[in-house]
Amino acid sequence: MGHRKHLNAFDVLPDDLLDQILDQVDDEPVYLWLPSRENITRRRRNRYIGKLASEGVPATEIAERLVVSERHVWRILKKQRAASHPSLSRTKENCL
């Protein structure tokens, strides 16, 4: 991860975008985290995998389309199911 860079939005954002953000946060001072481009790409890919699976596309075909392993597709789908059904992700201690 390394050192996190802190920037002033006033110095890096165009005025119109800064105004839109301020409208969303009711002019309150806030810290805004921007993910890396790599993180955004990964999230979009994972959502796309979920979408394809929900449309009935087999994991093998999804893996081929996205040039990832079938095992990776299954891991992503498992995490998505667990996130949408908290009872499926209970730990042993929670079940006792």
PDB file of C-alpha atoms in Angstrom:
ATOM      1  CA  MET A   1       0.000   0.000   0.000  1.00  0.00           C
ATOM      2  CA  GLY A   2       2.622   2.530   1.034  1.00  0.00           C
ATOM      3  CA  HIS A   3       2.131   6.155   1.936  1.00  0.00           C
ATOM      4  CA  ARG A   4      -1.294   7.588   1.240  1.00  0.00           C
ATOM      5  CA  LYS A   5      -1.308  10.869  -0.582  1.00  0.00           C
ATOM      6  CA  HIS A   6      -3.485  13.693   0.735  1.00  0.00           C
ATOM      7  CA  LEU A   7      -4.524  16.394  -1.704  1.00  0.00           C
ATOM      8  CA  ASN A   8      -6.722  19.439  -1.436  1.00  0.00           C
ATOM      9  CA  ALA A   9      -9.732  19.029  -3.724  1.00  0.00           C
ATOM     10  CA  PHE A  10      -9.627  22.761  -4.459  1.00  0.00           C
ATOM     11  CA  ASP A  11      -6.190  22.257  -6.019  1.00  0.00           C
ATOM     12  CA  VAL A  12      -6.961  19.215  -8.181  1.00  0.00           C
ATOM     13  CA  LEU A  13     -10.656  19.254  -9.162  1.00  0.00           C
ATOM     14  CA  PRO A  14     -12.362  21.491 -11.715  1.00  0.00           C
ATOM     15  CA  ASP A  15     -14.673  24.062 -10.127  1.00  0.00           C
ATOM     16  CA  ASP A  16     -17.861  22.532 -11.557  1.00  0.00           C
ATOM     17  CA  LEU A  17     -17.002  19.077 -10.165  1.00  0.00           C
ATOM     18  CA  LEU A  18     -16.064  20.558  -6.798  1.00  0.00           C
ATOM     19  CA  ASP A  19     -19.439  22.346  -6.694  1.00  0.00           C
ATOM     20  CA  GLN A  20     -21.275  19.091  -7.495  1.00  0.00           C
ATOM     21  CA  ILE A  21     -19.475  17.283  -4.680  1.00  0.00           C
ATOM     22  CA  LEU A  22     -20.200  20.090  -2.233  1.00  0.00           C
ATOM     23  CA  ASP A  23     -23.884  19.921  -3.180  1.00  0.00           C
ATOM     24  CA  GLN A  24     -23.872  16.198  -2.299  1.00  0.00           C
ATOM     25  CA  VAL A  25     -22.315  16.719   1.148  1.00  0.00           C
ATOM     26  CA  ASP A  26     -24.363  19.823   2.051  1.00  0.00           C
ATOM     27  CA  ASP A  27     -21.288  22.074   2.094  1.00  0.00           C
ATOM     28  CA  GLU A  28     -19.879  20.204   5.108  1.00  0.00           C
ATOM     29  CA  PRO A  29     -16.132  19.604   5.212  1.00  0.00           C
ATOM     30  CA  VAL A  30     -15.472  15.909   4.539  1.00  0.00           C
ATOM     31  CA  TYR A  31     -12.614  13.564   3.733  1.00  0.00           C
ATOM     32  CA  LEU A  32     -13.188  11.928   0.397  1.00  0.00           C
ATOM     33  CA  TRP A  33     -11.367   8.707  -0.457  1.00  0.00           C
ATOM     34  CA  LEU A  34     -10.688   8.000  -4.114  1.00  0.00           C
ATOM     35  CA  PRO A  35      -9.752   4.409  -4.926  1.00  0.00           C
ATOM     36  CA  SER A  36      -6.915   3.622  -7.277  1.00  0.00           C
ATOM     37  CA  ARG A  37      -7.734   3.003 -10.907  1.00  0.00           C
ATOM     38  CA  GLU A  38      -6.737  -0.647 -10.369  1.00  0.00           C
ATOM     39  CA  ASN A  39      -9.225  -0.998  -7.485  1.00  0.00           C
ATOM     40  CA  ILE A  40     -12.037   0.516  -9.564  1.00  0.00           C
ATOM     41  CA  THR A  41     -11.246  -1.820 -12.447  1.00  0.00           C
ATOM     42  CA  ARG A  42     -11.279  -4.850 -10.119  1.00  0.00           C
ATOM     43  CA  ARG A  43     -14.633  -3.865  -8.606  1.00  0.00           C
ATOM     44  CA  ARG A  44     -16.183  -3.333 -12.023  1.00  0.00           C
ATOM     45  CA  ARG A  45     -14.863  -6.706 -13.202  1.00  0.00           C
ATOM     46  CA  ASN A  46     -16.259  -8.446 -10.110  1.00  0.00           C
ATOM     47  CA  ARG A  47     -19.679  -6.827 -10.583  1.00  0.00           C
ATOM     48  CA  TYR A  48     -19.609  -7.927 -14.214  1.00  0.00           C
ATOM     49  CA  ILE A  49     -18.820 -11.497 -13.137  1.00  0.00           C
ATOM     50  CA  GLY A  50     -21.827 -11.415 -10.796  1.00  0.00           C
ATOM     51  CA  LYS A  51     -24.043 -10.026 -13.554  1.00  0.00           C
ATOM     52  CA  LEU A  52     -22.991 -12.697 -16.029  1.00  0.00           C
ATOM     53  CA  ALA A  53     -23.517 -15.451 -13.448  1.00  0.00           C
ATOM     54  CA  SER A  54     -26.991 -14.114 -12.632  1.00  0.00           C
ATOM     55  CA  GLU A  55     -27.790 -14.271 -16.348  1.00  0.00           C
ATOM     56  CA  GLY A  56     -26.889 -17.965 -16.328  1.00  0.00           C
ATOM     57  CA  VAL A  57     -23.491 -17.770 -18.019  1.00  0.00           C
ATOM     58  CA  PRO A  58     -21.392 -20.736 -16.823  1.00  0.00           C
ATOM     59  CA  ALA A  59     -18.271 -20.025 -14.735  1.00  0.00           C
ATOM     60  CA  THR A  60     -16.047 -21.629 -17.379  1.00  0.00           C
ATOM     61  CA  GLU A  61     -17.304 -19.213 -20.020  1.00  0.00           C
ATOM     62  CA  ILE A  62     -16.979 -16.223 -17.682  1.00  0.00           C
ATOM     63  CA  ALA A  63     -13.386 -17.228 -16.944  1.00  0.00           C
ATOM     64  CA  GLU A  64     -12.606 -17.528 -20.646  1.00  0.00           C
ATOM     65  CA  ARG A  65     -14.162 -14.155 -21.472  1.00  0.00           C
ATOM     66  CA  LEU A  66     -12.255 -12.325 -18.729  1.00  0.00           C
ATOM     67  CA  VAL A  67      -9.019 -14.313 -18.971  1.00  0.00           C
ATOM     68  CA  VAL A  68      -9.090 -15.427 -15.327  1.00  0.00           C
ATOM     69  CA  SER A  69      -9.211 -18.901 -13.839  1.00  0.00           C
ATOM     70  CA  GLU A  70     -12.513 -20.622 -13.238  1.00  0.00           C
ATOM     71  CA  ARG A  71     -11.468 -20.986  -9.602  1.00  0.00           C
ATOM     72  CA  HIS A  72     -11.105 -17.187  -9.382  1.00  0.00           C
ATOM     73  CA  VAL A  73     -14.625 -16.739 -10.760  1.00  0.00           C
ATOM     74  CA  TRP A  74     -15.990 -19.140  -8.123  1.00  0.00           C
ATOM     75  CA  ARG A  75     -14.140 -17.256  -5.342  1.00  0.00           C
ATOM     76  CA  ILE A  76     -15.640 -13.951  -6.440  1.00  0.00           C
ATOM     77  CA  LEU A  77     -19.142 -15.428  -6.665  1.00  0.00           C
ATOM     78  CA  LYS A  78     -18.759 -16.995  -3.217  1.00  0.00           C
ATOM     79  CA  LYS A  79     -17.761 -13.629  -1.709  1.00  0.00           C
ATOM     80  CA  GLN A  80     -20.710 -11.920  -3.410  1.00  0.00           C
ATOM     81  CA  ARG A  81     -23.148 -14.540  -2.083  1.00  0.00           C
ATOM     82  CA  ALA A  82     -21.733 -14.214   1.427  1.00  0.00           C
ATOM     83  CA  ALA A  83     -22.038 -10.412   1.269  1.00  0.00           C
ATOM     84  CA  SER A  84     -25.657 -10.600   0.152  1.00  0.00           C
ATOM     85  CA  HIS A  85     -26.555 -13.302   2.716  1.00  0.00           C
ATOM     86  CA  PRO A  86     -24.823 -12.507   6.039  1.00  0.00           C
ATOM     87  CA  SER A  87     -26.120 -15.735   7.588  1.00  0.00           C
ATOM     88  CA  LEU A  88     -23.990 -17.718   5.110  1.00  0.00           C
ATOM     89  CA  SER A  89     -20.787 -16.086   6.330  1.00  0.00           C
ATOM     90  CA  ARG A  90     -21.219 -16.844  10.051  1.00  0.00           C
ATOM     91  CA  THR A  91     -18.126 -17.930  11.878  1.00  0.00           C
ATOM     92  CA  LYS A  92     -17.996 -20.996  14.080  1.00  0.00           C
ATOM     93  CA  GLU A  93     -18.140 -18.827  17.223  1.00  0.00           C
ATOM     94  CA  ASN A  94     -21.351 -17.140  16.050  1.00  0.00           C
ATOM     95  CA  CYS A  95     -23.046 -20.499  15.571  1.00  0.00           C
ATOM     96  CA  LEU A  96     -22.352 -21.742  19.109  1.00  0.00           C
TER      97      LEU A  96
END
